[in-house]
């Protein structure tokens, strides 16, 4: 019962902060017609708040031994994404996905938004104890997206199917990933940061959950009515993200004796909305970025309904 009550509290906290962001735009307290405020908020969270949080939290919560112990667990999320990658070919063929964005559709199906949405959601639901498992899933998701995911998006465009090492490395080494690597170095070499720097980074890092959720509220408030009407492909993507992905993840973990929290985090992470970077890469590669944007909007909205259901299942 205590677990269920805690889960409900976490879900209500998420909905409350999303509602704050929604109200700020709808009540015209903030004007974001030009998108600058949303862009600033998103940039601040991904480039400053989350990196600051990781640099402070990981050295506090890990030892070199516990860090090394997490390594083999990467196999589970990577494996689940590879299964989804294979299934995406079957799904795309069954529903006759538009060839102009078939690769993008597949990329959206097997990758999830594990940072801007996944990190704050898991922190709100499970607390700081979930951080190690969130990071494992984030690393796996980032690597798979910037290799297989981008390759599939490129398959739709005139760019051609070629491996661009520079672009891939730039995509993998995002500010959160760089911060994660810095934190790992601090743990391995047991380096202590100056107290004033820890205090500053802690204050910045503590903003990542509320600002991320408020940003989601901003995005929902600015959603056009036409983008709320799902078609066959977007409905299928939602089923893939919220049913197929967590089911595959849960089945992969069944044979192993794993901590309950790890299982819960991996299931929630696997069921996050479609990945924001997919729209960015589709635009850069002259792909159908509008299709990706609509999918991101719709799955983000649906997530607010799906999370309470998943919390009941994993509790």
PDB file of C-alpha atoms in Angstrom:
ATOM      1  CA  UNK A   1       0.000   0.000   0.000  1.00  0.00           C
ATOM      2  CA  UNK A   2       2.824   2.399   0.862  1.00  0.00           C
ATOM      3  CA  UNK A   3       4.397   1.769  -2.551  1.00  0.00           C
ATOM      4  CA  UNK A   4       1.123   2.530  -4.331  1.00  0.00           C
ATOM      5  CA  UNK A   5       0.613   5.737  -2.326  1.00  0.00           C
ATOM      6  CA  UNK A   6       4.174   6.833  -3.127  1.00  0.00           C
ATOM      7  CA  UNK A   7       3.596   6.076  -6.817  1.00  0.00           C
ATOM      8  CA  UNK A   8       0.372   8.097  -6.853  1.00  0.00           C
ATOM      9  CA  UNK A   9       2.171  11.005  -5.177  1.00  0.00           C
ATOM     10  CA  UNK A  10       4.897  10.879  -7.829  1.00  0.00           C
ATOM     11  CA  UNK A  11       2.371  10.854 -10.662  1.00  0.00           C
ATOM     12  CA  UNK A  12       0.446  13.776  -9.116  1.00  0.00           C
ATOM     13  CA  UNK A  13       3.687  15.729  -8.741  1.00  0.00           C
ATOM     14  CA  UNK A  14       4.436  15.193 -12.419  1.00  0.00           C
ATOM     15  CA  UNK A  15       0.943  16.246 -13.473  1.00  0.00           C
ATOM     16  CA  UNK A  16       1.077  19.263 -11.167  1.00  0.00           C
ATOM     17  CA  UNK A  17       4.288  20.668 -12.640  1.00  0.00           C
ATOM     18  CA  UNK A  18       3.140  19.948 -16.185  1.00  0.00           C
ATOM     19  CA  UNK A  19      -0.079  21.826 -15.326  1.00  0.00           C
ATOM     20  CA  UNK A  20       1.985  24.801 -14.097  1.00  0.00           C
ATOM     21  CA  UNK A  21       3.760  25.037 -17.459  1.00  0.00           C
ATOM     22  CA  UNK A  22       0.454  24.646 -19.295  1.00  0.00           C
ATOM     23  CA  UNK A  23      -1.214  27.395 -17.235  1.00  0.00           C
ATOM     24  CA  UNK A  24       1.701  29.818 -17.627  1.00  0.00           C
ATOM     25  CA  UNK A  25       1.228  29.766 -21.404  1.00  0.00           C
ATOM     26  CA  UNK A  26      -2.555  29.456 -21.595  1.00  0.00           C
ATOM     27  CA  UNK A  27      -3.102  32.290 -19.097  1.00  0.00           C
ATOM     28  CA  UNK A  28      -0.588  34.415 -21.042  1.00  0.00           C
ATOM     29  CA  UNK A  29       1.550  34.893 -17.928  1.00  0.00           C
ATOM     30  CA  UNK A  30       4.445  34.071 -20.257  1.00  0.00           C
ATOM     31  CA  UNK A  31       4.386  34.731 -23.989  1.00  0.00           C
ATOM     32  CA  UNK A  32       6.108  32.026 -26.016  1.00  0.00           C
ATOM     33  CA  UNK A  33       4.614  32.719 -29.432  1.00  0.00           C
ATOM     34  CA  UNK A  34       8.068  32.913 -31.018  1.00  0.00           C
ATOM     35  CA  UNK A  35       9.293  29.759 -29.227  1.00  0.00           C
ATOM     36  CA  UNK A  36      12.257  31.488 -27.614  1.00  0.00           C
ATOM     37  CA  UNK A  37      11.202  30.718 -24.066  1.00  0.00           C
ATOM     38  CA  UNK A  38      10.679  27.020 -24.811  1.00  0.00           C
ATOM     39  CA  UNK A  39      14.017  26.877 -26.598  1.00  0.00           C
ATOM     40  CA  UNK A  40      15.768  28.526 -23.645  1.00  0.00           C
ATOM     41  CA  UNK A  41      14.085  26.218 -21.134  1.00  0.00           C
ATOM     42  CA  UNK A  42      14.919  23.094 -23.134  1.00  0.00           C
ATOM     43  CA  UNK A  43      18.499  24.244 -23.677  1.00  0.00           C
ATOM     44  CA  UNK A  44      18.992  25.127 -20.017  1.00  0.00           C
ATOM     45  CA  UNK A  45      17.716  21.747 -18.852  1.00  0.00           C
ATOM     46  CA  UNK A  46      19.729  19.621 -21.298  1.00  0.00           C
ATOM     47  CA  UNK A  47      22.939  21.691 -21.385  1.00  0.00           C
ATOM     48  CA  UNK A  48      23.187  22.969 -17.802  1.00  0.00           C
ATOM     49  CA  UNK A  49      20.732  21.530 -15.258  1.00  0.00           C
ATOM     50  CA  UNK A  50      21.026  17.825 -16.111  1.00  0.00           C
ATOM     51  CA  UNK A  51      24.836  17.899 -16.586  1.00  0.00           C
ATOM     52  CA  UNK A  52      25.220  19.747 -13.275  1.00  0.00           C
ATOM     53  CA  UNK A  53      23.016  17.191 -11.547  1.00  0.00           C
ATOM     54  CA  UNK A  54      24.999  14.253 -12.926  1.00  0.00           C
ATOM     55  CA  UNK A  55      28.399  15.699 -12.004  1.00  0.00           C
ATOM     56  CA  UNK A  56      27.326  16.155  -8.392  1.00  0.00           C
ATOM     57  CA  UNK A  57      25.063  13.146  -7.844  1.00  0.00           C
ATOM     58  CA  UNK A  58      27.122  10.331  -9.364  1.00  0.00           C
ATOM     59  CA  UNK A  59      30.251  10.876  -7.206  1.00  0.00           C
ATOM     60  CA  UNK A  60      27.988  11.071  -4.141  1.00  0.00           C
ATOM     61  CA  UNK A  61      26.111   7.848  -4.909  1.00  0.00           C
ATOM     62  CA  UNK A  62      28.751   5.620  -6.515  1.00  0.00           C
ATOM     63  CA  UNK A  63      31.996   3.940  -5.674  1.00  0.00           C
ATOM     64  CA  UNK A  64      34.338   2.572  -8.356  1.00  0.00           C
ATOM     65  CA  UNK A  65      33.084  -0.955  -7.606  1.00  0.00           C
ATOM     66  CA  UNK A  66      29.376  -0.076  -7.814  1.00  0.00           C
ATOM     67  CA  UNK A  67      30.001   1.832 -11.041  1.00  0.00           C
ATOM     68  CA  UNK A  68      31.712  -1.145 -12.665  1.00  0.00           C
ATOM     69  CA  UNK A  69      28.868  -3.404 -11.519  1.00  0.00           C
ATOM     70  CA  UNK A  70      26.403  -1.382 -13.598  1.00  0.00           C
ATOM     71  CA  UNK A  71      28.254  -2.027 -16.875  1.00  0.00           C
ATOM     72  CA  UNK A  72      26.797  -5.459 -17.726  1.00  0.00           C
ATOM     73  CA  UNK A  73      23.264  -4.120 -17.223  1.00  0.00           C
ATOM     74  CA  UNK A  74      23.661  -2.116 -20.457  1.00  0.00           C
ATOM     75  CA  UNK A  75      22.983  -5.362 -22.314  1.00  0.00           C
ATOM     76  CA  UNK A  76      19.318  -5.395 -21.276  1.00  0.00           C
ATOM     77  CA  UNK A  77      18.181  -2.027 -22.710  1.00  0.00           C
ATOM     78  CA  UNK A  78      20.403  -2.423 -25.787  1.00  0.00           C
ATOM     79  CA  UNK A  79      18.956  -5.891 -26.354  1.00  0.00           C
ATOM     80  CA  UNK A  80      15.367  -4.673 -25.999  1.00  0.00           C
ATOM     81  CA  UNK A  81      15.979  -1.876 -28.515  1.00  0.00           C
ATOM     82  CA  UNK A  82      17.512  -4.307 -31.002  1.00  0.00           C
ATOM     83  CA  UNK A  83      14.415  -6.513 -30.684  1.00  0.00           C
ATOM     84  CA  UNK A  84      12.220  -3.460 -31.305  1.00  0.00           C
ATOM     85  CA  UNK A  85      14.433  -2.534 -34.256  1.00  0.00           C
ATOM     86  CA  UNK A  86      13.739  -5.927 -35.846  1.00  0.00           C
ATOM     87  CA  UNK A  87      10.027  -5.712 -35.027  1.00  0.00           C
ATOM     88  CA  UNK A  88       9.871  -2.227 -36.563  1.00  0.00           C
ATOM     89  CA  UNK A  89      10.415  -3.731 -40.029  1.00  0.00           C
ATOM     90  CA  UNK A  90       7.476  -6.079 -39.495  1.00  0.00           C
ATOM     91  CA  UNK A  91       5.228  -3.333 -38.132  1.00  0.00           C
ATOM     92  CA  UNK A  92       6.110  -0.878 -40.916  1.00  0.00           C
ATOM     93  CA  UNK A  93       5.324  -3.531 -43.512  1.00  0.00           C
ATOM     94  CA  UNK A  94       2.042  -4.598 -41.869  1.00  0.00           C
ATOM     95  CA  UNK A  95       0.547  -1.103 -41.758  1.00  0.00           C
ATOM     96  CA  UNK A  96       2.117   0.054 -45.064  1.00  0.00           C
ATOM     97  CA  UNK A  97       4.017   3.042 -43.658  1.00  0.00           C
ATOM     98  CA  UNK A  98       4.545   5.901 -46.104  1.00  0.00           C
ATOM     99  CA  UNK A  99       7.913   5.200 -47.804  1.00  0.00           C
ATOM    100  CA  UNK A 100       8.921   8.872 -47.457  1.00  0.00           C
ATOM    101  CA  UNK A 101       9.289   8.440 -43.699  1.00  0.00           C
ATOM    102  CA  UNK A 102       9.520   4.683 -43.194  1.00  0.00           C
ATOM    103  CA  UNK A 103      13.018   4.808 -41.667  1.00  0.00           C
ATOM    104  CA  UNK A 104      12.022   7.721 -39.435  1.00  0.00           C
ATOM    105  CA  UNK A 105       8.937   5.779 -38.311  1.00  0.00           C
ATOM    106  CA  UNK A 106      11.151   2.838 -37.334  1.00  0.00           C
ATOM    107  CA  UNK A 107      13.611   5.065 -35.498  1.00  0.00           C
ATOM    108  CA  UNK A 108      10.764   6.623 -33.504  1.00  0.00           C
ATOM    109  CA  UNK A 109       9.506   3.154 -32.620  1.00  0.00           C
ATOM    110  CA  UNK A 110      12.668   1.768 -31.033  1.00  0.00           C
ATOM    111  CA  UNK A 111      14.080   4.877 -29.289  1.00  0.00           C
ATOM    112  CA  UNK A 112      12.615   6.852 -26.400  1.00  0.00           C
ATOM    113  CA  UNK A 113      13.056  10.247 -24.760  1.00  0.00           C
ATOM    114  CA  UNK A 114      15.198   9.171 -21.814  1.00  0.00           C
ATOM    115  CA  UNK A 115      16.584  12.527 -20.638  1.00  0.00           C
ATOM    116  CA  UNK A 116      14.279  15.536 -21.020  1.00  0.00           C
ATOM    117  CA  UNK A 117      11.286  13.370 -20.069  1.00  0.00           C
ATOM    118  CA  UNK A 118      12.698  10.078 -18.758  1.00  0.00           C
ATOM    119  CA  UNK A 119      15.055  11.482 -16.113  1.00  0.00           C
ATOM    120  CA  UNK A 120      12.583  13.846 -14.383  1.00  0.00           C
ATOM    121  CA  UNK A 121       9.766  11.293 -14.566  1.00  0.00           C
ATOM    122  CA  UNK A 122      11.851   8.564 -12.915  1.00  0.00           C
ATOM    123  CA  UNK A 123      13.235  10.962 -10.315  1.00  0.00           C
ATOM    124  CA  UNK A 124       9.696  12.071  -9.464  1.00  0.00           C
ATOM    125  CA  UNK A 125       8.391   8.504  -9.255  1.00  0.00           C
ATOM    126  CA  UNK A 126      11.292   6.656  -7.635  1.00  0.00           C
ATOM    127  CA  UNK A 127      13.562   9.303  -6.146  1.00  0.00           C
ATOM    128  CA  UNK A 128      17.336   9.634  -6.305  1.00  0.00           C
ATOM    129  CA  UNK A 129      17.800   5.874  -5.918  1.00  0.00           C
ATOM    130  CA  UNK A 130      16.658   5.423  -9.520  1.00  0.00           C
ATOM    131  CA  UNK A 131      19.512   7.512 -10.956  1.00  0.00           C
ATOM    132  CA  UNK A 132      21.988   4.649 -11.632  1.00  0.00           C
ATOM    133  CA  UNK A 133      19.443   2.691 -13.653  1.00  0.00           C
ATOM    134  CA  UNK A 134      18.185   5.794 -15.473  1.00  0.00           C
ATOM    135  CA  UNK A 135      21.755   6.496 -16.578  1.00  0.00           C
ATOM    136  CA  UNK A 136      22.320   2.940 -17.797  1.00  0.00           C
ATOM    137  CA  UNK A 137      19.206   3.130 -19.963  1.00  0.00           C
ATOM    138  CA  UNK A 138      20.131   6.633 -21.154  1.00  0.00           C
ATOM    139  CA  UNK A 139      23.586   5.481 -22.288  1.00  0.00           C
ATOM    140  CA  UNK A 140      22.110   2.530 -24.177  1.00  0.00           C
ATOM    141  CA  UNK A 141      19.413   4.661 -25.801  1.00  0.00           C
ATOM    142  CA  UNK A 142      21.884   7.365 -26.853  1.00  0.00           C
ATOM    143  CA  UNK A 143      24.271   4.898 -28.470  1.00  0.00           C
ATOM    144  CA  UNK A 144      21.490   3.047 -30.320  1.00  0.00           C
ATOM    145  CA  UNK A 145      19.848   6.246 -31.570  1.00  0.00           C
ATOM    146  CA  UNK A 146      23.019   7.865 -32.892  1.00  0.00           C
ATOM    147  CA  UNK A 147      23.985   4.710 -34.766  1.00  0.00           C
ATOM    148  CA  UNK A 148      20.950   2.676 -35.854  1.00  0.00           C
ATOM    149  CA  UNK A 149      18.389   5.434 -35.306  1.00  0.00           C
ATOM    150  CA  UNK A 150      20.126   8.064 -37.411  1.00  0.00           C
ATOM    151  CA  UNK A 151      20.982   5.470 -40.057  1.00  0.00           C
ATOM    152  CA  UNK A 152      17.267   4.682 -40.435  1.00  0.00           C
ATOM    153  CA  UNK A 153      16.366   8.369 -40.690  1.00  0.00           C
ATOM    154  CA  UNK A 154      19.027   8.813 -43.378  1.00  0.00           C
ATOM    155  CA  UNK A 155      17.529   5.938 -45.355  1.00  0.00           C
ATOM    156  CA  UNK A 156      14.508   8.165 -46.134  1.00  0.00           C
ATOM    157  CA  UNK A 157      16.533  11.049 -47.536  1.00  0.00           C
ATOM    158  CA  UNK A 158      18.890  11.980 -50.333  1.00  0.00           C
ATOM    159  CA  UNK A 159      21.779  11.984 -47.879  1.00  0.00           C
ATOM    160  CA  UNK A 160      22.343   8.332 -48.582  1.00  0.00           C
ATOM    161  CA  UNK A 161      23.103   5.408 -46.326  1.00  0.00           C
ATOM    162  CA  UNK A 162      26.586   6.165 -45.109  1.00  0.00           C
ATOM    163  CA  UNK A 163      28.208   6.210 -41.699  1.00  0.00           C
ATOM    164  CA  UNK A 164      29.308   9.695 -40.649  1.00  0.00           C
ATOM    165  CA  UNK A 165      31.691   9.237 -37.717  1.00  0.00           C
ATOM    166  CA  UNK A 166      31.969  12.952 -36.916  1.00  0.00           C
ATOM    167  CA  UNK A 167      28.209  13.450 -36.784  1.00  0.00           C
ATOM    168  CA  UNK A 168      27.700  10.267 -34.787  1.00  0.00           C
ATOM    169  CA  UNK A 169      30.303  11.251 -32.193  1.00  0.00           C
ATOM    170  CA  UNK A 170      28.827  14.740 -31.942  1.00  0.00           C
ATOM    171  CA  UNK A 171      25.430  13.187 -31.309  1.00  0.00           C
ATOM    172  CA  UNK A 172      26.667  10.688 -28.735  1.00  0.00           C
ATOM    173  CA  UNK A 173      28.743  13.215 -26.814  1.00  0.00           C
ATOM    174  CA  UNK A 174      25.912  15.542 -25.818  1.00  0.00           C
ATOM    175  CA  UNK A 175      26.282  17.706 -22.672  1.00  0.00           C
ATOM    176  CA  UNK A 176      24.578  15.067 -20.443  1.00  0.00           C
ATOM    177  CA  UNK A 177      26.823  12.309 -21.840  1.00  0.00           C
ATOM    178  CA  UNK A 178      29.944  14.444 -21.373  1.00  0.00           C
ATOM    179  CA  UNK A 179      28.835  15.224 -17.807  1.00  0.00           C
ATOM    180  CA  UNK A 180      28.285  11.514 -17.212  1.00  0.00           C
ATOM    181  CA  UNK A 181      31.820  10.732 -18.375  1.00  0.00           C
ATOM    182  CA  UNK A 182      33.255  13.535 -16.213  1.00  0.00           C
ATOM    183  CA  UNK A 183      31.370  12.134 -13.226  1.00  0.00           C
ATOM    184  CA  UNK A 184      32.718   8.635 -13.941  1.00  0.00           C
ATOM    185  CA  UNK A 185      36.282  10.008 -13.959  1.00  0.00           C
ATOM    186  CA  UNK A 186      35.614  11.745 -10.636  1.00  0.00           C
ATOM    187  CA  UNK A 187      34.404   8.456  -9.135  1.00  0.00           C
ATOM    188  CA  UNK A 188      37.179   6.254 -10.515  1.00  0.00           C
ATOM    189  CA  UNK A 189      39.971   8.597  -9.424  1.00  0.00           C
ATOM    190  CA  UNK A 190      38.076   9.626  -6.272  1.00  0.00           C
ATOM    191  CA  UNK A 191      38.446  13.316  -7.062  1.00  0.00           C
ATOM    192  CA  UNK A 192      36.648  15.723  -4.727  1.00  0.00           C
ATOM    193  CA  UNK A 193      35.318  18.960  -6.195  1.00  0.00           C
ATOM    194  CA  UNK A 194      35.630  22.204  -4.187  1.00  0.00           C
ATOM    195  CA  UNK A 195      32.675  22.709  -1.846  1.00  0.00           C
ATOM    196  CA  UNK A 196      31.599  26.000  -3.444  1.00  0.00           C
ATOM    197  CA  UNK A 197      31.462  24.295  -6.856  1.00  0.00           C
ATOM    198  CA  UNK A 198      29.448  21.372  -5.465  1.00  0.00           C
ATOM    199  CA  UNK A 199      26.980  23.839  -3.948  1.00  0.00           C
ATOM    200  CA  UNK A 200      26.570  25.739  -7.233  1.00  0.00           C
ATOM    201  CA  UNK A 201      26.185  22.561  -9.283  1.00  0.00           C
ATOM    202  CA  UNK A 202      23.719  21.129  -6.768  1.00  0.00           C
ATOM    203  CA  UNK A 203      21.539  24.241  -6.954  1.00  0.00           C
ATOM    204  CA  UNK A 204      21.614  24.147 -10.765  1.00  0.00           C
ATOM    205  CA  UNK A 205      21.003  20.411 -10.868  1.00  0.00           C
ATOM    206  CA  UNK A 206      17.999  20.598  -8.573  1.00  0.00           C
ATOM    207  CA  UNK A 207      16.164  22.638 -11.222  1.00  0.00           C
ATOM    208  CA  UNK A 208      16.223  19.839 -13.797  1.00  0.00           C
ATOM    209  CA  UNK A 209      13.051  18.010 -12.701  1.00  0.00           C
ATOM    210  CA  UNK A 210      10.688  20.989 -12.267  1.00  0.00           C
ATOM    211  CA  UNK A 211      11.938  22.826 -15.349  1.00  0.00           C
ATOM    212  CA  UNK A 212      11.742  19.691 -17.516  1.00  0.00           C
ATOM    213  CA  UNK A 213       8.132  19.093 -16.514  1.00  0.00           C
ATOM    214  CA  UNK A 214       7.199  22.756 -16.905  1.00  0.00           C
ATOM    215  CA  UNK A 215       8.729  22.607 -20.396  1.00  0.00           C
ATOM    216  CA  UNK A 216       6.443  19.664 -21.219  1.00  0.00           C
ATOM    217  CA  UNK A 217       3.515  21.808 -20.060  1.00  0.00           C
ATOM    218  CA  UNK A 218       4.672  24.585 -22.384  1.00  0.00           C
ATOM    219  CA  UNK A 219       4.794  22.149 -25.299  1.00  0.00           C
ATOM    220  CA  UNK A 220       1.321  20.803 -24.594  1.00  0.00           C
ATOM    221  CA  UNK A 221      -0.140  24.309 -24.287  1.00  0.00           C
ATOM    222  CA  UNK A 222       1.229  25.229 -27.706  1.00  0.00           C
ATOM    223  CA  UNK A 223      -0.026  22.089 -29.430  1.00  0.00           C
ATOM    224  CA  UNK A 224      -2.181  22.765 -32.477  1.00  0.00           C
ATOM    225  CA  UNK A 225      -5.574  21.076 -32.588  1.00  0.00           C
ATOM    226  CA  UNK A 226      -4.719  19.350 -35.859  1.00  0.00           C
ATOM    227  CA  UNK A 227      -1.717  17.693 -34.202  1.00  0.00           C
ATOM    228  CA  UNK A 228      -3.963  16.048 -31.612  1.00  0.00           C
ATOM    229  CA  UNK A 229      -5.732  13.859 -34.167  1.00  0.00           C
ATOM    230  CA  UNK A 230      -3.679  10.657 -34.566  1.00  0.00           C
ATOM    231  CA  UNK A 231      -3.617   8.762 -37.838  1.00  0.00           C
ATOM    232  CA  UNK A 232      -2.867   5.077 -38.380  1.00  0.00           C
ATOM    233  CA  UNK A 233       0.890   5.545 -38.224  1.00  0.00           C
ATOM    234  CA  UNK A 234       0.879   7.673 -35.081  1.00  0.00           C
ATOM    235  CA  UNK A 235      -1.503   5.310 -33.314  1.00  0.00           C
ATOM    236  CA  UNK A 236       0.853   2.458 -34.187  1.00  0.00           C
ATOM    237  CA  UNK A 237       3.829   4.427 -32.861  1.00  0.00           C
ATOM    238  CA  UNK A 238       1.975   5.046 -29.601  1.00  0.00           C
ATOM    239  CA  UNK A 239       1.231   1.320 -29.280  1.00  0.00           C
ATOM    240  CA  UNK A 240       4.879   0.601 -30.024  1.00  0.00           C
ATOM    241  CA  UNK A 241       6.141   3.028 -27.392  1.00  0.00           C
ATOM    242  CA  UNK A 242       3.624   2.309 -24.637  1.00  0.00           C
ATOM    243  CA  UNK A 243       2.802  -1.380 -25.158  1.00  0.00           C
ATOM    244  CA  UNK A 244       5.437  -3.118 -27.283  1.00  0.00           C
ATOM    245  CA  UNK A 245       8.521  -1.450 -25.780  1.00  0.00           C
ATOM    246  CA  UNK A 246       7.738  -2.056 -22.075  1.00  0.00           C
ATOM    247  CA  UNK A 247       6.512  -5.575 -22.862  1.00  0.00           C
ATOM    248  CA  UNK A 248       9.757  -6.466 -24.664  1.00  0.00           C
ATOM    249  CA  UNK A 249      11.759  -4.910 -21.825  1.00  0.00           C
ATOM    250  CA  UNK A 250       9.830  -6.826 -19.171  1.00  0.00           C
ATOM    251  CA  UNK A 251      10.172 -10.129 -21.042  1.00  0.00           C
ATOM    252  CA  UNK A 252      13.919  -9.651 -21.434  1.00  0.00           C
ATOM    253  CA  UNK A 253      14.336  -9.135 -17.684  1.00  0.00           C
ATOM    254  CA  UNK A 254      12.197 -12.103 -16.620  1.00  0.00           C
ATOM    255  CA  UNK A 255      14.959 -14.764 -16.648  1.00  0.00           C
ATOM    256  CA  UNK A 256      17.230 -12.673 -14.415  1.00  0.00           C
ATOM    257  CA  UNK A 257      17.232 -12.010 -10.693  1.00  0.00           C
ATOM    258  CA  UNK A 258      17.303  -8.208 -10.752  1.00  0.00           C
ATOM    259  CA  UNK A 259      16.487  -5.500  -8.201  1.00  0.00           C
ATOM    260  CA  UNK A 260      12.834  -4.485  -8.281  1.00  0.00           C
ATOM    261  CA  UNK A 261      13.766  -0.822  -8.719  1.00  0.00           C
ATOM    262  CA  UNK A 262      15.911  -1.608 -11.771  1.00  0.00           C
ATOM    263  CA  UNK A 263      13.005  -3.462 -13.384  1.00  0.00           C
ATOM    264  CA  UNK A 264      10.602  -0.607 -12.673  1.00  0.00           C
ATOM    265  CA  UNK A 265      12.966   2.067 -14.022  1.00  0.00           C
ATOM    266  CA  UNK A 266      13.782   0.107 -17.186  1.00  0.00           C
ATOM    267  CA  UNK A 267      10.082  -0.472 -17.900  1.00  0.00           C
ATOM    268  CA  UNK A 268       9.226   3.210 -17.377  1.00  0.00           C
ATOM    269  CA  UNK A 269      12.222   4.366 -19.447  1.00  0.00           C
ATOM    270  CA  UNK A 270      11.277   2.023 -22.280  1.00  0.00           C
ATOM    271  CA  UNK A 271       7.769   3.519 -22.342  1.00  0.00           C
ATOM    272  CA  UNK A 272       8.777   7.161 -22.658  1.00  0.00           C
ATOM    273  CA  UNK A 273       7.573   9.293 -25.620  1.00  0.00           C
ATOM    274  CA  UNK A 274       9.305   9.244 -28.992  1.00  0.00           C
ATOM    275  CA  UNK A 275      12.739  10.836 -29.074  1.00  0.00           C
ATOM    276  CA  UNK A 276      12.993  14.605 -29.605  1.00  0.00           C
ATOM    277  CA  UNK A 277      16.331  14.292 -31.423  1.00  0.00           C
ATOM    278  CA  UNK A 278      14.605  12.291 -34.162  1.00  0.00           C
ATOM    279  CA  UNK A 279      12.744  15.427 -35.291  1.00  0.00           C
ATOM    280  CA  UNK A 280      15.957  17.464 -35.130  1.00  0.00           C
ATOM    281  CA  UNK A 281      17.871  14.937 -37.249  1.00  0.00           C
ATOM    282  CA  UNK A 282      14.990  14.536 -39.711  1.00  0.00           C
ATOM    283  CA  UNK A 283      15.015  18.306 -40.281  1.00  0.00           C
ATOM    284  CA  UNK A 284      18.795  18.364 -40.693  1.00  0.00           C
ATOM    285  CA  UNK A 285      18.655  15.514 -43.223  1.00  0.00           C
ATOM    286  CA  UNK A 286      15.679  16.968 -45.146  1.00  0.00           C
ATOM    287  CA  UNK A 287      13.394  14.240 -43.859  1.00  0.00           C
ATOM    288  CA  UNK A 288       9.779  14.400 -42.737  1.00  0.00           C
ATOM    289  CA  UNK A 289      10.448  16.262 -39.478  1.00  0.00           C
ATOM    290  CA  UNK A 290       6.796  17.357 -39.195  1.00  0.00           C
ATOM    291  CA  UNK A 291       5.766  13.708 -38.889  1.00  0.00           C
ATOM    292  CA  UNK A 292       8.302  13.273 -36.088  1.00  0.00           C
ATOM    293  CA  UNK A 293       7.143  16.467 -34.334  1.00  0.00           C
ATOM    294  CA  UNK A 294       3.511  15.346 -34.355  1.00  0.00           C
ATOM    295  CA  UNK A 295       4.505  11.947 -32.965  1.00  0.00           C
ATOM    296  CA  UNK A 296       6.545  13.543 -30.177  1.00  0.00           C
ATOM    297  CA  UNK A 297       3.633  15.810 -29.235  1.00  0.00           C
ATOM    298  CA  UNK A 298       1.048  13.044 -29.250  1.00  0.00           C
ATOM    299  CA  UNK A 299       3.121  10.502 -27.318  1.00  0.00           C
ATOM    300  CA  UNK A 300       4.102  13.144 -24.741  1.00  0.00           C
ATOM    301  CA  UNK A 301       0.420  13.854 -24.130  1.00  0.00           C
ATOM    302  CA  UNK A 302      -0.460  10.153 -23.988  1.00  0.00           C
ATOM    303  CA  UNK A 303       2.372   9.579 -21.506  1.00  0.00           C
ATOM    304  CA  UNK A 304       0.400  11.448 -18.847  1.00  0.00           C
ATOM    305  CA  UNK A 305      -2.259   8.726 -19.067  1.00  0.00           C
ATOM    306  CA  UNK A 306       0.130   5.815 -19.512  1.00  0.00           C
ATOM    307  CA  UNK A 307       2.427   6.523 -16.530  1.00  0.00           C
ATOM    308  CA  UNK A 308      -0.207   5.886 -13.822  1.00  0.00           C
ATOM    309  CA  UNK A 309      -1.128   2.595 -15.504  1.00  0.00           C
ATOM    310  CA  UNK A 310       2.504   1.472 -15.712  1.00  0.00           C
ATOM    311  CA  UNK A 311       3.122   2.468 -12.103  1.00  0.00           C
ATOM    312  CA  UNK A 312       0.324   0.159 -10.989  1.00  0.00           C
ATOM    313  CA  UNK A 313       1.830  -2.669 -13.056  1.00  0.00           C
ATOM    314  CA  UNK A 314       5.402  -2.252 -11.763  1.00  0.00           C
ATOM    315  CA  UNK A 315       4.463  -1.568  -8.119  1.00  0.00           C
TER     316      UNK A 315
END
